[in-house]
Amino acid sequence: MKKIHNYINGSLVPPTGGRYLDNYNPSTGEVYSILPDSGAEDVNRAVEAAKQAFPAWSAMRKEERSAMLLRISALLEKRLEEFALAESLDNGKPLWLARSVDIPRAVSNISFFATGALHFASEAHDMEGKAINYTLRSPIGVAGCISPWNLPLYLFTWKIAPALAMGNCVVAKPSEITPMTAFMLSELCIEAGLPKGVLNIVHGRGSEAGSAIVAHTDVSVISFTGGTKTGAAIAAAAAPKFKKLSLELGGKNPVIVFNDCNWDEMMRKTIDSSFTNQGEICLCGSRILVEQTCYERFKKEFVEKAALLKVGNPADDTSRLGAIVSKQHFEKILHYIELAKSEGGKILCGGKAVKMEGKYAGGWYIEPTVIEGLPYNCRTNMEEIFGPVVTIMPFGTEAEALQAANSTEYGLTSMLWTENLTRAHKMAAQLRSGIVWINCWLLRDLRTPFGGMKNSGVGREGGWEAMRFFTEPKNVCIKL
Ligand code: NAD
């Protein structure tokens, strides 16, 4: 059984307390590896190593830091298949998805920020002959990066890459539910010759290792992606210490479909935005609002297509959906399906666990589920389910669609399907979400600001936003 180690001060080390957690393969429900159940002592060691490494790493020429990160990205690209297999096994996602999205994106996250840092520039403000101001942007110190299980290496690298490229040292914690590819990345960092202590990866539970990172006095900047409740706990712990915070949290994203849309494209992409990665993407649409005039047509075609999606063994290239990440999450999703029924929802397709055979009989699989007949403000339509479950609802006017779309505590993303340009611009401005996709979904330019409004987060990641976040600005004013 594979044993995962912490990566501290350049070495792979066991947890100081000697305790380990089980790591499950969601496709079979079996334990297939163990990971450190680290605590405050391990985090202290990691922070100390990062502090020691910081002076040299932050003083290094940015071209050298960039070259080091590009080396890691190239090694990852060379091992793409190995990492994709590991990600699929650890998370339950289809192998084709890990191979085509997760690992390629992790490769480009690292190379994007490695090269982006070379083009980064700070501002100057000219006071018309009186004075000139310029802004220095320096690395901050030790950054804490904490990531979730749904896009494990993808989101892990989305944080550590800008932090490192901008000259910070990092103590990172991947989700205890999907630790494998972050561990494999630590092996790559050793192979690439990353100086010791620059990146430290501490594995373990959020309540132990995660909260120790947040609480540590010498971790002055924290980038977190995960659930809204966890984000609130992190914000509460970090606020009295005045730490710089970026929080990427939950979502309950609306999809708004107008009769005038490009129908086939909308249908294809709405199936994707509902069920890709078993619906376990913070950007998935889970509330589909359909203009009354095309509601029946949408319902018939969407349900037919959803019912045809194959749920199966993640290694099988014909599986559109793989396994749900954990037993606990599997039970949570099924609980929400029961809640939807008790709120008066009608299950149009799916609604049950999938019983697999043989080796996969113990895995956690759920059918793509479509529900109708619920008001926009019931619990099923307000709370994040984070699984292959969507509701469909008719609307009459633009104003009704906007009211329903903006009605939850979340504001991560919205999808809008219409060929009416005026309506698209008008509604995009009124949708209360950090991202609006018009006639597309998950079309990502890594330079754009990424993040949510309301309880979906604080701050933005991506491009200059992330690079600025991981620096300390200082204004210098010179009187002329
Ligand atoms: P989670 O909040 O349970 O855990 C996320 C990470 O935080 C894990 O590494 C966990 O160990 C750690 N953690 C837990 N408690 C902690 C604490 N008290 N202090 C410090 N760290 C702690 O979330 P999850 O279940 O892993 O992920 C699913 C959630 O993430 C969903 O709500 C989803 O919407 C959200 N998410 C958001 C985005 C985004 O970009 N906004 C992207 C992906 C996922």
XYZ file of C-alpha atoms and ligand atoms in Angstrom:
524
model
C 0.000 0.000 0.000
C 1.438 3.360 -1.029
C 2.432 5.630 1.845
C 2.241 9.368 1.268
C 4.836 11.585 2.983
C 4.990 15.229 3.888
C 7.415 17.344 1.866
C 9.259 19.551 4.324
C 12.559 21.345 3.861
C 13.241 19.525 0.612
C 12.712 15.998 2.001
C 9.894 13.474 2.098
C 9.232 12.902 5.786
C 6.717 11.072 7.992
C 4.402 13.031 10.301
C 5.998 13.759 13.680
C 3.094 12.154 15.561
C 3.364 8.959 13.477
C -0.380 8.939 12.736
C -1.855 8.237 9.314
C -5.236 8.586 7.625
C -6.792 6.171 5.147
C -7.008 7.249 1.523
C -9.879 5.712 -0.442
C -10.316 4.787 -4.061
C -13.864 6.092 -4.736
C -14.406 3.738 -7.660
C -14.138 0.669 -5.383
C -14.691 2.145 -1.918
C -11.433 0.555 -0.765
C -8.479 2.041 1.083
C -5.534 2.056 -1.295
C -2.999 4.318 0.408
C -2.350 6.153 3.648
C -1.401 9.774 4.249
C 0.085 11.698 7.163
C -2.373 12.927 9.772
C -0.155 15.943 10.411
C -0.549 18.406 13.236
C 0.784 21.734 14.463
C 4.305 20.359 14.971
C 4.597 19.379 11.294
C 3.219 22.760 10.237
C 5.733 24.517 12.522
C 8.582 22.639 10.852
C 7.252 23.474 7.398
C 6.870 27.168 8.243
C 10.357 27.261 9.716
C 11.785 25.697 6.537
C 9.868 28.214 4.405
C 11.162 31.112 6.514
C 14.743 29.888 6.136
C 14.338 29.527 2.381
C 12.641 32.891 1.861
C 15.647 35.281 1.785
C 17.417 33.379 -0.992
C 14.287 32.529 -3.026
C 12.891 36.058 -2.872
C 16.276 37.565 -3.794
C 16.777 35.197 -6.715
C 16.410 36.799 -10.152
C 12.890 36.286 -11.429
C 14.288 34.626 -14.556
C 15.867 31.938 -12.360
C 12.677 31.363 -10.392
C 10.788 31.185 -13.645
C 13.238 28.642 -15.103
C 12.881 26.473 -11.992
C 9.086 26.489 -12.208
C 9.201 25.784 -15.941
C 11.367 22.777 -15.185
C 8.688 21.450 -12.812
C 5.956 22.129 -15.356
C 7.930 20.295 -18.084
C 8.474 17.282 -15.818
C 4.767 17.205 -15.038
C 3.910 17.331 -18.720
C 6.264 14.422 -19.372
C 4.444 12.382 -16.712
C 0.958 13.504 -17.733
C -0.412 9.990 -18.132
C 0.941 8.812 -14.765
C -0.531 11.845 -12.998
C -3.865 11.536 -14.823
C -4.164 7.906 -13.714
C -3.343 8.869 -10.133
C -5.850 11.744 -10.144
C -8.617 9.566 -11.502
C -7.911 6.830 -8.953
C -7.766 9.267 -6.042
C -10.805 11.388 -6.942
C -13.078 9.031 -8.890
C -13.195 11.319 -11.921
C -13.057 9.746 -15.395
C -9.511 9.135 -16.579
C -10.242 10.914 -19.902
C -11.152 14.041 -17.930
C -8.023 13.985 -15.766
C -5.980 13.424 -18.937
C -7.640 16.176 -20.976
C -8.390 18.803 -18.319
C -6.926 18.385 -14.810
C -3.298 17.577 -15.497
C -2.857 19.700 -18.655
C -4.319 22.608 -16.701
C -1.914 21.975 -13.788
C 0.956 22.058 -16.316
C -0.258 25.357 -17.746
C -0.953 26.890 -14.321
C 2.716 26.491 -13.478
C 4.060 27.674 -16.825
C 1.534 30.527 -17.032
C 2.643 32.072 -13.736
C 6.316 31.209 -14.311
C 6.272 33.284 -17.495
C 3.697 35.810 -16.243
C 6.067 36.863 -13.477
C 8.577 37.906 -16.142
C 6.059 40.374 -17.574
C 4.768 41.681 -14.260
C 5.204 45.415 -13.729
C 4.232 47.776 -10.962
C 2.519 51.142 -11.248
C 3.749 54.745 -11.314
C 1.629 57.835 -10.583
C 2.877 61.150 -11.896
C 1.696 64.263 -9.970
C 2.247 66.596 -12.896
C 5.565 68.165 -12.015
C 5.048 68.128 -8.214
C 6.058 64.601 -7.422
C 6.240 61.129 -8.795
C 5.011 57.991 -7.038
C 6.064 54.510 -7.859
C 4.865 51.274 -6.344
C 7.254 48.600 -5.244
C 5.732 45.123 -5.115
C 7.794 42.719 -3.053
C 7.261 39.089 -2.095
C 5.427 38.841 1.228
C 7.051 35.890 2.986
C 5.423 32.568 3.828
C 2.138 31.896 2.045
C -0.384 29.275 3.207
C -2.214 27.568 0.331
C -5.133 25.254 1.118
C -7.056 23.446 -1.610
C -10.105 21.145 -2.010
C -10.676 17.673 -3.482
C -12.711 18.325 -6.618
C -9.921 19.442 -8.976
C -6.997 18.353 -6.818
C -3.793 19.195 -8.698
C -5.503 21.792 -10.888
C -6.471 23.976 -7.905
C -3.361 23.178 -5.866
C -1.083 24.485 -8.635
C -3.407 27.457 -9.321
C -2.377 28.739 -5.870
C 1.196 27.638 -5.346
C 2.403 28.725 -8.810
C 1.688 32.488 -8.457
C 2.870 32.449 -4.837
C 6.222 30.888 -5.800
C 6.654 32.830 -9.039
C 6.303 36.102 -7.124
C 9.084 35.075 -4.729
C 7.180 33.756 -1.722
C 7.827 30.459 0.012
C 4.835 28.212 0.536
C 3.326 25.848 3.081
C 0.531 24.061 1.252
C -2.097 21.532 2.231
C -4.043 19.560 -0.364
C -7.349 17.980 0.612
C -6.951 14.906 2.825
C -9.501 13.234 0.524
C -7.303 13.580 -2.595
C -3.650 13.946 -1.525
C -1.942 11.733 -4.124
C -1.015 14.066 -6.989
C 0.254 16.789 -4.631
C 2.508 14.139 -3.111
C 3.702 13.110 -6.574
C 4.346 16.786 -7.333
C 6.639 16.979 -4.296
C 8.683 14.145 -5.842
C 8.897 16.180 -9.068
C 10.070 19.248 -7.147
C 12.924 17.226 -5.680
C 13.807 15.895 -9.147
C 13.704 19.433 -10.594
C 16.080 20.694 -7.884
C 13.717 23.177 -6.238
C 15.737 24.647 -3.331
C 14.760 23.099 -0.014
C 12.031 24.824 1.974
C 10.693 26.873 -0.949
C 7.616 24.655 -1.211
C 6.465 22.532 1.715
C 3.473 20.218 1.497
C 1.849 19.134 4.744
C -0.853 16.474 4.480
C -3.701 15.955 6.891
C -7.073 17.081 8.116
C -8.360 20.626 7.880
C -9.170 20.783 11.569
C -5.550 19.923 12.456
C -2.993 20.697 9.750
C -5.193 23.229 7.923
C -6.084 25.260 10.979
C -2.442 25.163 12.170
C -1.376 26.793 8.885
C -4.052 29.470 9.239
C -3.163 30.132 12.894
C 0.612 30.302 12.434
C 1.920 33.807 13.147
C 4.549 33.592 10.412
C 2.071 32.728 7.666
C 0.940 36.173 6.680
C -0.947 35.455 3.474
C -3.504 32.702 2.948
C -5.093 31.496 -0.244
C -7.969 29.086 0.355
C -10.384 27.256 -1.932
C -13.147 25.151 -0.421
C -16.546 25.318 1.210
C -18.180 28.541 2.413
C -18.417 27.338 6.039
C -14.721 26.493 6.116
C -13.975 29.864 4.514
C -15.879 31.613 7.308
C -13.894 29.704 9.972
C -10.615 30.602 8.239
C -11.618 34.266 7.926
C -12.531 34.357 11.636
C -9.174 32.841 12.636
C -7.150 35.037 10.278
C -8.866 38.386 10.912
C -7.457 39.177 14.398
C -3.967 38.519 13.013
C -4.642 40.809 10.020
C -3.578 38.204 7.491
C -4.051 38.838 3.806
C -6.789 36.488 2.582
C -8.094 35.147 -0.701
C -11.173 32.921 -0.364
C -12.681 30.932 -3.241
C -15.819 29.333 -1.864
C -19.020 27.518 -2.781
C -21.542 28.180 -5.510
C -25.092 27.488 -6.632
C -24.782 28.636 -10.193
C -27.731 29.518 -12.426
C -28.013 28.667 -16.125
C -30.466 30.932 -17.960
C -31.790 29.633 -21.264
C -33.705 31.843 -23.698
C -35.732 30.523 -26.608
C -33.572 32.454 -29.087
C -30.322 30.666 -28.159
C -28.213 28.456 -30.411
C -30.167 25.411 -29.276
C -27.835 22.515 -30.067
C -24.795 24.258 -28.648
C -26.750 25.236 -25.520
C -27.987 21.679 -25.026
C -24.523 20.149 -25.453
C -22.857 22.629 -23.103
C -25.636 22.561 -20.512
C -25.253 18.792 -20.245
C -21.523 19.434 -19.694
C -22.048 22.234 -17.177
C -24.457 20.036 -15.213
C -22.647 16.711 -15.057
C -18.927 17.072 -15.853
C -16.791 15.685 -13.020
C -20.042 14.276 -11.501
C -21.201 17.884 -11.004
C -18.334 18.356 -8.543
C -16.986 21.575 -10.056
C -17.618 24.840 -8.257
C -18.465 26.301 -11.703
C -21.112 23.728 -12.623
C -24.612 25.064 -13.232
C -27.119 23.510 -10.846
C -30.258 25.640 -11.303
C -31.444 25.737 -14.903
C -33.921 28.529 -15.614
C -35.653 28.075 -18.970
C -37.854 30.569 -20.808
C -41.458 29.388 -20.576
C -41.899 29.283 -24.374
C -39.245 26.557 -24.777
C -39.506 24.857 -21.365
C -41.262 21.667 -22.553
C -38.869 21.247 -25.486
C -35.875 21.787 -23.188
C -37.182 19.371 -20.582
C -37.772 16.565 -23.073
C -34.389 16.848 -24.814
C -32.342 17.540 -21.691
C -33.803 14.626 -19.747
C -33.339 12.261 -22.705
C -29.689 13.260 -22.984
C -29.002 13.176 -19.237
C -30.498 9.692 -18.937
C -28.136 8.429 -21.650
C -24.950 9.543 -19.879
C -23.026 6.494 -18.810
C -21.978 6.315 -15.167
C -19.162 3.861 -14.736
C -15.672 2.833 -13.850
C -13.487 5.966 -14.196
C -10.840 4.070 -16.181
C -13.353 3.203 -18.909
C -13.199 5.817 -21.678
C -16.924 5.452 -22.344
C -17.891 6.550 -18.790
C -19.154 10.144 -18.857
C -19.442 10.216 -15.058
C -17.176 8.391 -12.654
C -17.475 7.887 -8.902
C -18.408 10.415 -6.214
C -15.309 11.395 -4.242
C -16.186 9.951 -0.816
C -18.828 7.970 1.039
C -19.681 11.020 3.101
C -20.203 13.191 0.020
C -22.152 10.387 -1.712
C -24.525 10.264 1.277
C -24.849 14.048 1.320
C -25.929 14.113 -2.349
C -28.475 11.308 -1.821
C -29.782 13.178 1.214
C -30.360 16.266 -0.955
C -32.257 14.187 -3.517
C -34.563 13.034 -0.692
C -34.902 16.652 0.464
C -35.890 17.696 -3.060
C -38.613 15.033 -3.066
C -39.886 16.120 0.329
C -40.042 19.712 -0.930
C -42.326 18.550 -3.757
C -39.727 18.046 -6.480
C -40.422 15.548 -9.249
C -37.468 13.395 -10.321
C -37.438 13.421 -14.136
C -34.435 11.128 -14.404
C -31.857 9.565 -12.092
C -32.321 10.119 -8.374
C -30.591 6.955 -7.202
C -27.243 5.423 -6.464
C -25.865 3.245 -9.257
C -25.154 -0.356 -8.273
C -21.977 -1.495 -9.938
C -20.735 -5.070 -10.201
C -17.598 -7.001 -9.321
C -14.567 -4.985 -8.331
C -16.552 -1.720 -8.424
C -19.516 -2.887 -6.315
C -18.292 -0.969 -3.260
C -17.787 2.319 -5.168
C -19.893 5.444 -4.808
C -21.847 6.227 -7.968
C -24.936 8.378 -8.522
C -27.143 8.719 -11.607
C -27.357 12.095 -13.377
C -30.448 13.552 -11.771
C -32.892 16.162 -13.113
C -35.605 17.569 -10.858
C -38.536 19.872 -11.654
C -41.447 21.430 -9.851
C -39.546 23.316 -7.154
C -39.738 27.037 -6.392
C -36.508 28.986 -6.861
C -36.307 29.781 -3.145
C -36.620 26.292 -1.594
C -33.638 24.678 0.146
C -32.838 22.412 -2.819
C -32.460 25.526 -4.958
C -30.585 27.560 -2.355
C -28.018 25.153 -0.910
C -24.946 23.770 -2.622
C -25.295 20.064 -3.467
C -22.079 19.678 -5.480
C -23.111 16.517 -7.297
C -24.777 15.329 -10.530
C -28.086 16.934 -9.554
C -29.804 19.853 -11.311
C -33.216 21.445 -11.096
C -35.102 22.935 -14.033
C -37.569 25.818 -13.689
C -39.555 27.903 -16.177
C -39.499 31.707 -16.197
C -41.564 34.313 -18.010
C -39.559 37.539 -18.187
C -35.932 38.659 -17.955
C -36.737 40.236 -14.604
C -38.061 36.931 -13.237
C -34.975 35.094 -14.469
C -32.687 37.654 -12.815
C -34.565 37.529 -9.541
C -34.298 33.745 -9.359
C -30.669 33.725 -10.544
C -29.582 36.288 -7.946
C -31.604 34.841 -5.087
C -29.026 32.628 -3.338
C -26.289 33.516 -0.859
C -23.754 32.550 -3.556
C -22.411 34.483 -6.527
C -19.689 32.485 -8.232
C -20.746 32.110 -11.850
C -23.773 32.399 -14.144
C -24.392 31.000 -17.617
C -26.574 32.829 -20.090
C -27.827 31.408 -23.396
C -29.247 33.914 -25.874
C -28.459 35.254 -29.337
C -29.854 38.666 -28.344
C -26.772 40.810 -27.845
C -28.515 43.670 -26.063
C -30.176 41.332 -23.588
C -26.895 39.465 -23.022
C -24.989 42.648 -22.100
C -27.838 44.024 -19.993
C -28.233 40.829 -18.008
C -24.494 40.212 -17.632
C -24.242 43.562 -15.860
C -27.094 42.667 -13.504
C -26.121 39.106 -12.614
C -24.562 39.031 -9.143
C -21.672 36.676 -9.833
C -17.943 37.042 -10.325
C -18.030 35.264 -13.689
C -20.676 35.324 -16.423
C -20.368 32.933 -19.329
C -22.484 33.881 -22.338
C -23.121 31.067 -24.813
C -20.301 28.986 -23.341
C -19.126 27.286 -20.176
C -15.704 26.781 -18.604
C -14.008 28.787 -21.325
C -11.021 29.965 -19.314
C -8.403 32.576 -20.060
C -5.951 32.383 -17.177
C -5.381 36.160 -17.319
C -8.956 36.996 -16.291
C -10.056 37.737 -12.706
C -11.460 34.561 -11.182
C -13.646 34.416 -8.075
C -17.022 34.968 -6.538
C -19.283 37.639 -5.072
C -21.362 37.345 -1.894
C -20.686 34.120 0.047
C -18.759 32.648 -2.880
C -15.609 34.389 -1.811
C -13.370 37.322 -1.159
C -10.793 38.545 -3.668
C -9.917 37.258 -7.106
C -7.368 34.807 -8.457
C -5.912 34.621 -11.976
C -3.496 36.746 -13.978
C -2.318 40.013 -12.422
C -4.885 39.623 -9.610
C -3.071 36.567 -8.239
C 0.353 38.075 -8.784
C -0.637 41.277 -7.001
C -2.215 39.263 -4.191
C 1.073 37.506 -3.495
C 3.034 40.767 -3.243
C 3.171 43.587 -0.708
C 2.708 46.973 -2.396
C 4.696 49.926 -1.122
C 4.243 53.430 -2.515
C 7.352 55.596 -2.782
C 6.654 59.323 -3.276
C 9.469 61.604 -4.493
C 8.949 65.355 -4.424
C 10.378 66.930 -7.536
P -13.613 22.011 2.508
O -13.898 23.406 2.875
O -14.192 20.931 3.343
O -12.057 21.730 2.467
C -11.169 22.465 1.653
C -9.778 22.413 2.247
O -9.784 23.090 3.492
C -9.285 20.995 2.561
O -7.907 20.934 2.288
C -9.551 20.867 4.043
O -8.721 19.940 4.691
C -9.248 22.281 4.511
N -9.884 22.673 5.776
C -11.034 22.206 6.334
N -11.276 22.825 7.499
C -10.267 23.713 7.694
C -9.958 24.647 8.718
N -10.747 24.810 9.768
N -8.845 25.396 8.584
C -8.054 25.265 7.500
N -8.283 24.389 6.509
C -9.381 23.620 6.595
O -14.082 21.878 0.990
P -14.098 20.564 0.087
O -15.250 19.717 0.536
O -12.735 19.982 0.010
O -14.406 21.190 -1.351
C -15.672 21.418 -1.843
C -16.042 22.878 -1.725
O -15.076 23.692 -2.375
C -17.362 23.210 -2.395
O -18.090 24.075 -1.555
C -16.948 23.944 -3.653
O -17.899 24.827 -4.162
C -15.727 24.656 -3.193
N -14.884 25.013 -4.320
C -14.801 26.330 -4.679
C -14.024 26.708 -5.771
C -13.895 28.140 -6.189
O -13.033 28.437 -6.998
N -14.698 29.044 -5.680
C -13.341 25.721 -6.496
C -13.468 24.395 -6.103
C -14.237 24.051 -5.013
